[in-house]
CSV table of N, CA and C in Angstrom, one decimal:
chain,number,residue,atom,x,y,z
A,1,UNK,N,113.2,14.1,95.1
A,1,UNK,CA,114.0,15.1,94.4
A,1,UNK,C,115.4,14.6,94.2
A,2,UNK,N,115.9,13.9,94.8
A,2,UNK,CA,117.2,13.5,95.1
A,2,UNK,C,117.2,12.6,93.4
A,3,UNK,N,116.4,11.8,93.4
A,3,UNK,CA,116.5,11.0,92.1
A,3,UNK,C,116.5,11.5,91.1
A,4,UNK,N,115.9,12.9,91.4
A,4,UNK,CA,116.2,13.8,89.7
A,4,UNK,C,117.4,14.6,89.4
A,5,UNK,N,118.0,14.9,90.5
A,5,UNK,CA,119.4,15.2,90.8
A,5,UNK,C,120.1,14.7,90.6
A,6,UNK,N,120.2,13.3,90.9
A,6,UNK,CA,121.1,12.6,90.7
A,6,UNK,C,121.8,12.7,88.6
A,7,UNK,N,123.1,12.7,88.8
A,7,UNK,CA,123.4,12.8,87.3
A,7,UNK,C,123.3,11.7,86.6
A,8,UNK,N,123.0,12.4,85.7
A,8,UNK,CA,122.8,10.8,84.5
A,8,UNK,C,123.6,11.2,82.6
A,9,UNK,N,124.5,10.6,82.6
A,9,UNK,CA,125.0,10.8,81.3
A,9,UNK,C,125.9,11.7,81.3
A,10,UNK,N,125.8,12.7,80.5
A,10,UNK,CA,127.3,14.2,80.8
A,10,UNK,C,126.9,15.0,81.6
A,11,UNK,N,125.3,15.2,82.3
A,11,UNK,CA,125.3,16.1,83.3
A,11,UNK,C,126.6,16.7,84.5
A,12,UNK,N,127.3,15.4,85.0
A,12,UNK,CA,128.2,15.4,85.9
A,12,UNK,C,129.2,16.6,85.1
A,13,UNK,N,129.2,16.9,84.0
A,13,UNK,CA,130.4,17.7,83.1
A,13,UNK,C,129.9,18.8,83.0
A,14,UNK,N,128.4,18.9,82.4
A,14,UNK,CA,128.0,20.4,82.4
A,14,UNK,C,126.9,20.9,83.3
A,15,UNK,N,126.4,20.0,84.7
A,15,UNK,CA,125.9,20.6,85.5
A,15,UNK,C,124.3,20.9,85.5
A,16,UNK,N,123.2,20.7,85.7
A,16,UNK,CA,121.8,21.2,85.9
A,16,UNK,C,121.2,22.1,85.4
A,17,UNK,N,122.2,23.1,85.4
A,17,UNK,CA,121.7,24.3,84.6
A,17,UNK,C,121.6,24.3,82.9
A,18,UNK,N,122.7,23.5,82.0
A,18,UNK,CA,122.3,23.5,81.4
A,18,UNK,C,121.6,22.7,81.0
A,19,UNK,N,121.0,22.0,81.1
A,19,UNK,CA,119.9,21.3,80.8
A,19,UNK,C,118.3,21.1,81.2
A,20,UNK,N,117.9,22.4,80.3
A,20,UNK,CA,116.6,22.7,80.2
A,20,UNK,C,115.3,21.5,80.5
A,21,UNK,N,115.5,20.3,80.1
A,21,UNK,CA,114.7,19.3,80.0
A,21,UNK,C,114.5,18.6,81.0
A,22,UNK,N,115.7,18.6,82.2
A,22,UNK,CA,116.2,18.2,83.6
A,22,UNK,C,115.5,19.4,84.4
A,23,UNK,N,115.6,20.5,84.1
A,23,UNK,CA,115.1,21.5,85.3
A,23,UNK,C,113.4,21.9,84.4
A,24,UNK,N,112.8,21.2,83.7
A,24,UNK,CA,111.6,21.3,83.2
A,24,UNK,C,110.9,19.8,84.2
A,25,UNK,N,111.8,19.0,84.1
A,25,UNK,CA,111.4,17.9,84.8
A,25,UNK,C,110.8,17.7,86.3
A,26,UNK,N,112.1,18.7,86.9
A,26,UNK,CA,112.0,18.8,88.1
A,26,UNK,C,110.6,19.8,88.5
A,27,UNK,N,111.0,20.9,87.9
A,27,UNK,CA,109.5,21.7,87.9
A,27,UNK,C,108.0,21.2,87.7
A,28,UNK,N,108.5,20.3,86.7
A,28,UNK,CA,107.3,19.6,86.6
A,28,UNK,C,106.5,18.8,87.8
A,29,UNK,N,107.9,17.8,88.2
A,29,UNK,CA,107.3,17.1,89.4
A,29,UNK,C,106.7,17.8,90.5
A,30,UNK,N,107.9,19.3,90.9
A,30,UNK,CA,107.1,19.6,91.8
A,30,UNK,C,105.7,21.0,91.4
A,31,UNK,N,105.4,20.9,90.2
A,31,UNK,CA,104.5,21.5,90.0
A,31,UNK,C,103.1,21.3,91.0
A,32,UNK,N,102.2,22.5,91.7
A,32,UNK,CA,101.1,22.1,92.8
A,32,UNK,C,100.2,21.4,91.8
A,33,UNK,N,99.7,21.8,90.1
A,33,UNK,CA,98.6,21.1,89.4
A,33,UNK,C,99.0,19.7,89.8
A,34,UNK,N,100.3,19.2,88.9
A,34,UNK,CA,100.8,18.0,89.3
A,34,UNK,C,100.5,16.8,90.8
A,35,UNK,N,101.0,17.5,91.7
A,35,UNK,CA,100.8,17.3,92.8
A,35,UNK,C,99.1,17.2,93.2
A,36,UNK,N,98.2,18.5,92.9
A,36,UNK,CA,97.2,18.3,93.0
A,36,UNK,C,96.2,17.1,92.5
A,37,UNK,N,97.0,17.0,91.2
A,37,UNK,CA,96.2,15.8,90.1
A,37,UNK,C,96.2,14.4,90.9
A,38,UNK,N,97.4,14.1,91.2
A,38,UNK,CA,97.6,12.7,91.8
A,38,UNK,C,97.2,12.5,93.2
A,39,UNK,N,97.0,13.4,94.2
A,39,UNK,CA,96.3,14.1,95.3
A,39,UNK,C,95.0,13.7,95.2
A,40,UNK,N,94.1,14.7,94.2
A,40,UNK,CA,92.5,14.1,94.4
A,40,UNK,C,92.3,14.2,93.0
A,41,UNK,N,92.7,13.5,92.0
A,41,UNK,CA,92.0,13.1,91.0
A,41,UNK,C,92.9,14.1,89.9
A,42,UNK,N,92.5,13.7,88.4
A,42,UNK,CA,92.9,14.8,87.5
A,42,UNK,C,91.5,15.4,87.1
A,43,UNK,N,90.2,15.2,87.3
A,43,UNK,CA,89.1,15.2,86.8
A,43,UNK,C,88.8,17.1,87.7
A,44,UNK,N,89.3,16.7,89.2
A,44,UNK,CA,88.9,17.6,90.3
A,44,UNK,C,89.6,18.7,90.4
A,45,UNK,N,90.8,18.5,89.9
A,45,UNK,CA,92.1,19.2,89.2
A,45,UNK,C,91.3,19.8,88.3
A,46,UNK,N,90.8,19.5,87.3
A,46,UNK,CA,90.4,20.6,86.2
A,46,UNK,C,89.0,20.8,86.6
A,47,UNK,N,88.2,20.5,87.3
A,47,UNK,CA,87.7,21.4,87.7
A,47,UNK,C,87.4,22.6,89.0
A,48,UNK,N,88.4,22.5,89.5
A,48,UNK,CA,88.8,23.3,90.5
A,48,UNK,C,89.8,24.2,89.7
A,49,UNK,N,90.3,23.9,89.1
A,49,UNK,CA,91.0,25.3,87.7
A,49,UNK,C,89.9,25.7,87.1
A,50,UNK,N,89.4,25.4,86.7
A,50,UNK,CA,88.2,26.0,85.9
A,50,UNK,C,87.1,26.8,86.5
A,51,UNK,N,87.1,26.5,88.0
A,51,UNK,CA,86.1,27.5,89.0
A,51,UNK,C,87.1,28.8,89.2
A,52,UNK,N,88.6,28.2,89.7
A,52,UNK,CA,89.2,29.4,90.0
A,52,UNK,C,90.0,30.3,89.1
A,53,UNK,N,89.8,29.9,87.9
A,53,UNK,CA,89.7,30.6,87.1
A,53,UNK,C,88.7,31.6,86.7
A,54,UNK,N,87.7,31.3,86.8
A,54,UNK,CA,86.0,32.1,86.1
A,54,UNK,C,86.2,33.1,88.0
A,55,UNK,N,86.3,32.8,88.9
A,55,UNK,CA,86.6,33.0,90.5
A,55,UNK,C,87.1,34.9,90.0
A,56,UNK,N,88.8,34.2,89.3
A,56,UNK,CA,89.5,35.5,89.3
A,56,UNK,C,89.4,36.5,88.0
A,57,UNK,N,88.7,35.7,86.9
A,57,UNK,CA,88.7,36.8,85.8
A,57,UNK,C,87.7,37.4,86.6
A,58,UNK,N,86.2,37.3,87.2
A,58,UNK,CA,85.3,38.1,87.8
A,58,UNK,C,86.5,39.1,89.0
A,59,UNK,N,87.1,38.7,89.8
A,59,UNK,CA,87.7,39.6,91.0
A,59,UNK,C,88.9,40.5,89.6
A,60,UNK,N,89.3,40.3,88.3
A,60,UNK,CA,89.8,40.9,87.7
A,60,UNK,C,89.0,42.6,87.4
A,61,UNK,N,87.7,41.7,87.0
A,61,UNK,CA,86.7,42.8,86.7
A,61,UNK,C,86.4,43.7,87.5
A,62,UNK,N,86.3,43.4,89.1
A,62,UNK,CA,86.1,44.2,90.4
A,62,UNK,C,87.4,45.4,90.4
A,63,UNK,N,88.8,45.0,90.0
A,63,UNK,CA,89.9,45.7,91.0
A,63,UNK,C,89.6,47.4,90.0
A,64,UNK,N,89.9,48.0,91.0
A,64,UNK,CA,89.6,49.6,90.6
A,64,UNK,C,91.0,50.1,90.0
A,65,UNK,N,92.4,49.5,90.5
A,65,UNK,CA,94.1,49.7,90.2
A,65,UNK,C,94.2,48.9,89.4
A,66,UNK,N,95.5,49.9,88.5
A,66,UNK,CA,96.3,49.0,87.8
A,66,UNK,C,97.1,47.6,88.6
A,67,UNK,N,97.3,47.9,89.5
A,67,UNK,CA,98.4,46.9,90.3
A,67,UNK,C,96.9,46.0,90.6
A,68,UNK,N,96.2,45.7,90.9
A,68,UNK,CA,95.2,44.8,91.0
A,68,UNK,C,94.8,44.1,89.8
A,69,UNK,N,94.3,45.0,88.8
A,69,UNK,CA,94.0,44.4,87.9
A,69,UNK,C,95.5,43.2,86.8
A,70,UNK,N,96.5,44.1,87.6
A,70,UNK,CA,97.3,43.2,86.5
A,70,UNK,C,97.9,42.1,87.4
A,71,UNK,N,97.7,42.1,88.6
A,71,UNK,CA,98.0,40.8,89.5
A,71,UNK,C,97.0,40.2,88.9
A,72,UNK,N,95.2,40.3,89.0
A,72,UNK,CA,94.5,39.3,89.2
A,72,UNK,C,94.6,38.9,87.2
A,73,UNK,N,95.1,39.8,86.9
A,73,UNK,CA,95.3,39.4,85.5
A,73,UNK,C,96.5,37.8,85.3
A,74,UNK,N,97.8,38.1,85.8
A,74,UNK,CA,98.6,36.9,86.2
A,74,UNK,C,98.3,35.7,86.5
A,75,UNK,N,97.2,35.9,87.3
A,75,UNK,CA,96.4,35.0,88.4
A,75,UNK,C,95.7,34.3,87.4
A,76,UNK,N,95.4,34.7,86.3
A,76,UNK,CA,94.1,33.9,85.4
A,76,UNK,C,95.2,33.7,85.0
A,77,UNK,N,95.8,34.2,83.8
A,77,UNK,CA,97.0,33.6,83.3
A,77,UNK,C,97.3,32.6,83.5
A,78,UNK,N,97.8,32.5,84.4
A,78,UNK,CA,98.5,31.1,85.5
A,78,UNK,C,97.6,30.1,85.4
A,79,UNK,N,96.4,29.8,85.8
A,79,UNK,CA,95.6,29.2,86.2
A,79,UNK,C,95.3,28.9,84.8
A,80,UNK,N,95.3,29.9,83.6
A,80,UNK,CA,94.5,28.9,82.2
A,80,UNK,C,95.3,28.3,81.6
A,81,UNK,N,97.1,28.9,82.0
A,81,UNK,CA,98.0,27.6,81.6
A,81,UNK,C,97.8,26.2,82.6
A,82,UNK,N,97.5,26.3,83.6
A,82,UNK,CA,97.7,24.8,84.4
A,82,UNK,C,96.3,24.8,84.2
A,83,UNK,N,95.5,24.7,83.6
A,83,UNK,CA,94.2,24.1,83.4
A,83,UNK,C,94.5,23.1,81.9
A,84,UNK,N,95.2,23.9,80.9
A,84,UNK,CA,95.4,23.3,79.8
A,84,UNK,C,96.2,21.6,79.8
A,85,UNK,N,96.9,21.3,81.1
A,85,UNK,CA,97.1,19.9,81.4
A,85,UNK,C,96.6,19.0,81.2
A,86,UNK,N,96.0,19.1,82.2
A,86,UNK,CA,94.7,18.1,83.1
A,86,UNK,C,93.7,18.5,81.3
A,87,UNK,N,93.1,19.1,81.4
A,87,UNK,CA,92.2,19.0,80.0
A,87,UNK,C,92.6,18.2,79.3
A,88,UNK,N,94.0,18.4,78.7
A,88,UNK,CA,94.1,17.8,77.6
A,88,UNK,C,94.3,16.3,78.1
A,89,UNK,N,95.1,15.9,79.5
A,89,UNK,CA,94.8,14.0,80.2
A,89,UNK,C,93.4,13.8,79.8
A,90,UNK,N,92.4,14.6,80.8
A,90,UNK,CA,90.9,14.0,80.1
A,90,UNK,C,90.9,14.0,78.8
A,91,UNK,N,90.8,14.4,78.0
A,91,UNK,CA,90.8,14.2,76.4
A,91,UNK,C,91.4,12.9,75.9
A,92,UNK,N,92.9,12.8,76.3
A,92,UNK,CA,93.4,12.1,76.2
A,92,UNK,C,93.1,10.3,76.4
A,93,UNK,N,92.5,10.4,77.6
A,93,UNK,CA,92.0,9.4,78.3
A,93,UNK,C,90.7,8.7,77.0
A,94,UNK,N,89.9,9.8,76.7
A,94,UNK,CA,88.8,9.2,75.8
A,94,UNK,C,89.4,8.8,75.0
A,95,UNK,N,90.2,9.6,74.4
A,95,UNK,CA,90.7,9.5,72.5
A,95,UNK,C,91.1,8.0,72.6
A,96,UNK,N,91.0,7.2,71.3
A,96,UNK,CA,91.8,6.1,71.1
A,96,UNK,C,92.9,6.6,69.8
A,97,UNK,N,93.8,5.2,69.5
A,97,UNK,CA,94.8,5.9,68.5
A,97,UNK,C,93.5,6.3,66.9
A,98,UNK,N,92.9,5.5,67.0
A,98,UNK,CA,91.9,5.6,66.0
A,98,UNK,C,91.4,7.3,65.7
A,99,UNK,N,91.0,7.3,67.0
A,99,UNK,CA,90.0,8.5,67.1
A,99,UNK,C,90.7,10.1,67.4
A,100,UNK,N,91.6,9.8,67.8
A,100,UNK,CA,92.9,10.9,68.7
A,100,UNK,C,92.7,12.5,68.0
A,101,UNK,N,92.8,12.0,66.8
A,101,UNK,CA,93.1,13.6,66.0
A,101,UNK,C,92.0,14.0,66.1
A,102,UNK,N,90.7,13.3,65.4
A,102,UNK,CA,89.3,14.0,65.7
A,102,UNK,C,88.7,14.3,66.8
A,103,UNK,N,89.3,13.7,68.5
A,103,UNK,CA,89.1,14.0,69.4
A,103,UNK,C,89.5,15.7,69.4
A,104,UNK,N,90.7,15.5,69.7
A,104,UNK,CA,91.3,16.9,69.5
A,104,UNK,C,91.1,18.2,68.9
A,105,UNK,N,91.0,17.8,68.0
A,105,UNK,CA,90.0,18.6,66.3
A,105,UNK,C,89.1,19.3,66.8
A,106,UNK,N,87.9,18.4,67.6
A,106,UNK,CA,86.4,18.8,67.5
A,106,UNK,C,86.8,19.1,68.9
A,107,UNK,N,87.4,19.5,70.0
A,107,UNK,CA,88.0,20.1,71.3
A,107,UNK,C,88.2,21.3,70.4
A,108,UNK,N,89.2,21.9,69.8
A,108,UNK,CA,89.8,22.6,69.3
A,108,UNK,C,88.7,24.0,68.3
A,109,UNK,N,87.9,23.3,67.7
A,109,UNK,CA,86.9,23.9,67.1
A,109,UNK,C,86.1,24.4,67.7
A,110,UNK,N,85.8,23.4,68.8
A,110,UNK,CA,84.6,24.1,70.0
A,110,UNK,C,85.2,24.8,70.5
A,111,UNK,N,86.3,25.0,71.0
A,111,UNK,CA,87.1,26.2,71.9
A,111,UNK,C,86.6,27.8,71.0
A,112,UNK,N,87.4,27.5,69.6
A,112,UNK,CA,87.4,28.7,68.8
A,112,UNK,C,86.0,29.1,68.5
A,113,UNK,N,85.0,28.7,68.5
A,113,UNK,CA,83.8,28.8,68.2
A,113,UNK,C,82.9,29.3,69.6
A,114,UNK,N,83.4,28.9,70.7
A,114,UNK,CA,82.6,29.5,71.9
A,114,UNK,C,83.3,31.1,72.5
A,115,UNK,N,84.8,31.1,72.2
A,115,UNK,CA,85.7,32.2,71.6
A,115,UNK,C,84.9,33.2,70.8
A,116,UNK,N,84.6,32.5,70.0
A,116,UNK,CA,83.8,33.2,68.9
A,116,UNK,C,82.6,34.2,69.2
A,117,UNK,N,81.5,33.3,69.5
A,117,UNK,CA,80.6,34.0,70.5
A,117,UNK,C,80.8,34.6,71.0
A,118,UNK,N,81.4,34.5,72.1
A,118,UNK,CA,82.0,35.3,73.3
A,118,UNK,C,82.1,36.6,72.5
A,119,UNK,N,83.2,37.0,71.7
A,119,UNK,CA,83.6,38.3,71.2
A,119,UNK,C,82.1,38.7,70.5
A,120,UNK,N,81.3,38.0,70.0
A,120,UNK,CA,80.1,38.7,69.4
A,120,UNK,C,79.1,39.3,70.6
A,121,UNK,N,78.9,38.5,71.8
A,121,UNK,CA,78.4,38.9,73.0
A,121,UNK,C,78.7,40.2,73.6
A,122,UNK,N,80.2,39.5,74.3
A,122,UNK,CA,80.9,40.5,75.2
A,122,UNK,C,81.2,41.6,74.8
A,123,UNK,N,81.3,41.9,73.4
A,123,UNK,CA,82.4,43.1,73.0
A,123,UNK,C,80.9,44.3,73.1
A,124,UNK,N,79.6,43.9,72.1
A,124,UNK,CA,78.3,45.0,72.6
A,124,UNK,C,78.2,45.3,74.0
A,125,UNK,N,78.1,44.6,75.1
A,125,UNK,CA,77.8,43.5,76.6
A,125,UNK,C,79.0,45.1,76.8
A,126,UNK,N,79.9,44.8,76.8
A,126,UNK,CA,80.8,45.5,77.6
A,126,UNK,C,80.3,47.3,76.7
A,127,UNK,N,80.2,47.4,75.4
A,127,UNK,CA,80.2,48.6,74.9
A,127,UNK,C,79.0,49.8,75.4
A,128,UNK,N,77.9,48.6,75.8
A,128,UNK,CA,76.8,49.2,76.0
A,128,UNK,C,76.8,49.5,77.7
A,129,UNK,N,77.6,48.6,78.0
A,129,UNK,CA,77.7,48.8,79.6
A,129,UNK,C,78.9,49.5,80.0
A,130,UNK,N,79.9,48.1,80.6
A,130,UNK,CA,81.1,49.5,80.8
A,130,UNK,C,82.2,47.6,80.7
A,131,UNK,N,83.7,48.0,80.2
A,131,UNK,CA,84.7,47.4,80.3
A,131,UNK,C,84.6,45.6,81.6
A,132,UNK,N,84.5,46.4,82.6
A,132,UNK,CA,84.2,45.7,83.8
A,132,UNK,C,83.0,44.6,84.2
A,133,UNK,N,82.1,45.2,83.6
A,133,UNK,CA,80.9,44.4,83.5
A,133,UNK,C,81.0,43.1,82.2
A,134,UNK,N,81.3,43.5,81.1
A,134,UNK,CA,81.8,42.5,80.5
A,134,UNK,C,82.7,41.8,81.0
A,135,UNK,N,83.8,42.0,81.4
A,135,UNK,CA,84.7,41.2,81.9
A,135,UNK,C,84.0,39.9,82.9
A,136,UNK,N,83.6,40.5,83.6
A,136,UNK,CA,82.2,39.7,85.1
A,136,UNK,C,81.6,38.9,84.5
A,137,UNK,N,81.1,39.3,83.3
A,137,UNK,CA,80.0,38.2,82.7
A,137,UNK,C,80.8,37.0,82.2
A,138,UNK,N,82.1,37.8,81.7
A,138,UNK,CA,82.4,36.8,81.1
A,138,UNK,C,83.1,35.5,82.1
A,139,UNK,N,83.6,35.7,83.1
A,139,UNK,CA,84.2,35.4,84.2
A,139,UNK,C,83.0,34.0,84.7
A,140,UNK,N,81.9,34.9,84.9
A,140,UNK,CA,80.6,34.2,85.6
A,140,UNK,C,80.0,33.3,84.7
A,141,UNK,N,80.5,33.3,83.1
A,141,UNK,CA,80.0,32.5,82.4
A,141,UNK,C,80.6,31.0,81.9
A,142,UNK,N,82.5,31.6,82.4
A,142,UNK,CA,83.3,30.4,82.0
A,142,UNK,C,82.9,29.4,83.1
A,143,UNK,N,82.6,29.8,84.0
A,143,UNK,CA,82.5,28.5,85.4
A,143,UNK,C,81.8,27.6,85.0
A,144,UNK,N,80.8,28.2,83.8
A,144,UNK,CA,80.0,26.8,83.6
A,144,UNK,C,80.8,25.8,82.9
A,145,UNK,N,82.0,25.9,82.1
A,145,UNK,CA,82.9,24.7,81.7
A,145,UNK,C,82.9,23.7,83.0
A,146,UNK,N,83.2,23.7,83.7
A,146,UNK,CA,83.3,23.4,85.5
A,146,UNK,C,81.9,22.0,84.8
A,147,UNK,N,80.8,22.0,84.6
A,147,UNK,CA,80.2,21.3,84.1
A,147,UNK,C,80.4,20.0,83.3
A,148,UNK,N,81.3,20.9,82.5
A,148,UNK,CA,81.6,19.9,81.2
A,148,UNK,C,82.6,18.5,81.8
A,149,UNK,N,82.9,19.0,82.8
A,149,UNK,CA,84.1,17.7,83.6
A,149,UNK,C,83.1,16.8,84.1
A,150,UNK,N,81.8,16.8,84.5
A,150,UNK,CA,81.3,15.7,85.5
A,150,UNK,C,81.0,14.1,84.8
A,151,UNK,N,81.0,14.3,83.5
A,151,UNK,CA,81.1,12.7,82.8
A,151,UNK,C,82.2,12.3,83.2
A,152,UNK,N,83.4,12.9,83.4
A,152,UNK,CA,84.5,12.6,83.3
A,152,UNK,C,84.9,12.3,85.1
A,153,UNK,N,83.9,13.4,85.8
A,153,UNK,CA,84.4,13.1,87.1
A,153,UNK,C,83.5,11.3,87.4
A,154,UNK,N,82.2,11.4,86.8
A,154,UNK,CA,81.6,10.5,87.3
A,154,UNK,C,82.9,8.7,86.8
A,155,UNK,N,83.3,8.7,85.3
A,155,UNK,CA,83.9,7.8,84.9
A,155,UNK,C,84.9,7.9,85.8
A,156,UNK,N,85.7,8.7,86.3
A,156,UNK,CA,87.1,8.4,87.7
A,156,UNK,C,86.3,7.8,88.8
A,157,UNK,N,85.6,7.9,89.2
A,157,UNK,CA,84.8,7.4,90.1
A,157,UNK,C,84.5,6.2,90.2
A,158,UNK,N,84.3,5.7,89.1
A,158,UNK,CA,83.7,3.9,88.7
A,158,UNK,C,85.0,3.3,87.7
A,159,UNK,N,86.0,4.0,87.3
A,159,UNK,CA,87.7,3.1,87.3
A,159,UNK,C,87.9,2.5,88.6
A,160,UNK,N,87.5,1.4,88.1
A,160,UNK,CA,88.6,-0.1,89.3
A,160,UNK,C,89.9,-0.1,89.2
A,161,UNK,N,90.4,0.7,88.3
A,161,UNK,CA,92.2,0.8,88.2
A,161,UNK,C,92.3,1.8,88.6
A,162,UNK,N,93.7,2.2,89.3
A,162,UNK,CA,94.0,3.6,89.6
A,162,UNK,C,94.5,4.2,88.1
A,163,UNK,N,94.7,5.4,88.2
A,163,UNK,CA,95.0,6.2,86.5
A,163,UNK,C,96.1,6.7,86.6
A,164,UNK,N,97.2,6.2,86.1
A,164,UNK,CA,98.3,6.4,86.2
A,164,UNK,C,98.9,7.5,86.4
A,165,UNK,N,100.0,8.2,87.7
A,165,UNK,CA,100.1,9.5,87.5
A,165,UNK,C,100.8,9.7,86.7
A,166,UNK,N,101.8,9.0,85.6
A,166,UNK,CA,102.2,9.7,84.4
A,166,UNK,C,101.1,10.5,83.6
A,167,UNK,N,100.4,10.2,83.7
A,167,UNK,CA,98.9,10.7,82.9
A,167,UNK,C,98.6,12.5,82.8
A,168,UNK,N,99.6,12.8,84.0
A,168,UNK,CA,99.2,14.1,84.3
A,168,UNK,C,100.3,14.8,83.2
């Protein structure tokens, strides 16, 4: 931490606070995905976001309170922003400069397209049932992304290089 403290340039004049890019930095480093990524993998990282994610939108669907539901609401929140990291390093990692956009592209399309479904499913799913029960399904349904990581976990596994933690 000390090294990111340290001033560099005109900070010494106007100080840490104002410099958003300095205290994004720091946050970053000590961000736990961060931490976790370089810890046990980025592959394990996103898939352990992705379980505990699908984990809390279901315990979303369970809470009977407002104060529950809008905690465990946070809780996913949180968790599908620091999942969008690590996703996008694995992406990253495949894509070449060649291929990069259409990697991305066809990530992007499949998102809005399983999105898609989803609202064609869930929305009857919940109308015919109740609010809650959709929610659960839907919760119990994202874990299978959790899947979609194991090519990726298997390829970290058989890299002879370590994968650089800038990567995260």
């Amino acid at each position: 931490i000390e090294r990111l403290l340290r001033p560099r340039g005109h900070d010494h004049l106007v100080g840490l606070a104002a410099h958003p890019a300095r205290r994004a930095q720091i946050g970053g480093d000590l961000d736990p995905q961060v931490l976790a990524a370089r810890r046990v993998g980025v592959t394990w990282t996103a898939i352990a976001s992705r379980v505990l994610q699908a984990a809390f939108v279901v315990v979303m669907a369970l809470m009977t309170g407002p104060v529950g539901l809008v905690t465990a609401f946070f809780v996913v929140y949180t968790l599908h922003g620091t999942a969008g990291p690590v996703h996008s390093t694995l992406l990253h990692r495949q894509a070449e400069a060649g291929n990069r956009t259409t990697v991305l592209s066809i990530n992007s399309m499949v998102a809005g397209g399983c999105y898609s479904l989803g609202l064609l499913v869930l929305g009857p799913l919940a109308e015919a049932t109740s609010t809650a029960t959709g929610i659960a399904v839907a919760g119990a349904f994202s874990v299978l992304g959790a899947f979609c990581y194991l090519p990726a976990l298997r390829q970290e596994r058989t890299h002879t290089e370590p994968v650089p933690a800038t990567a995260v």
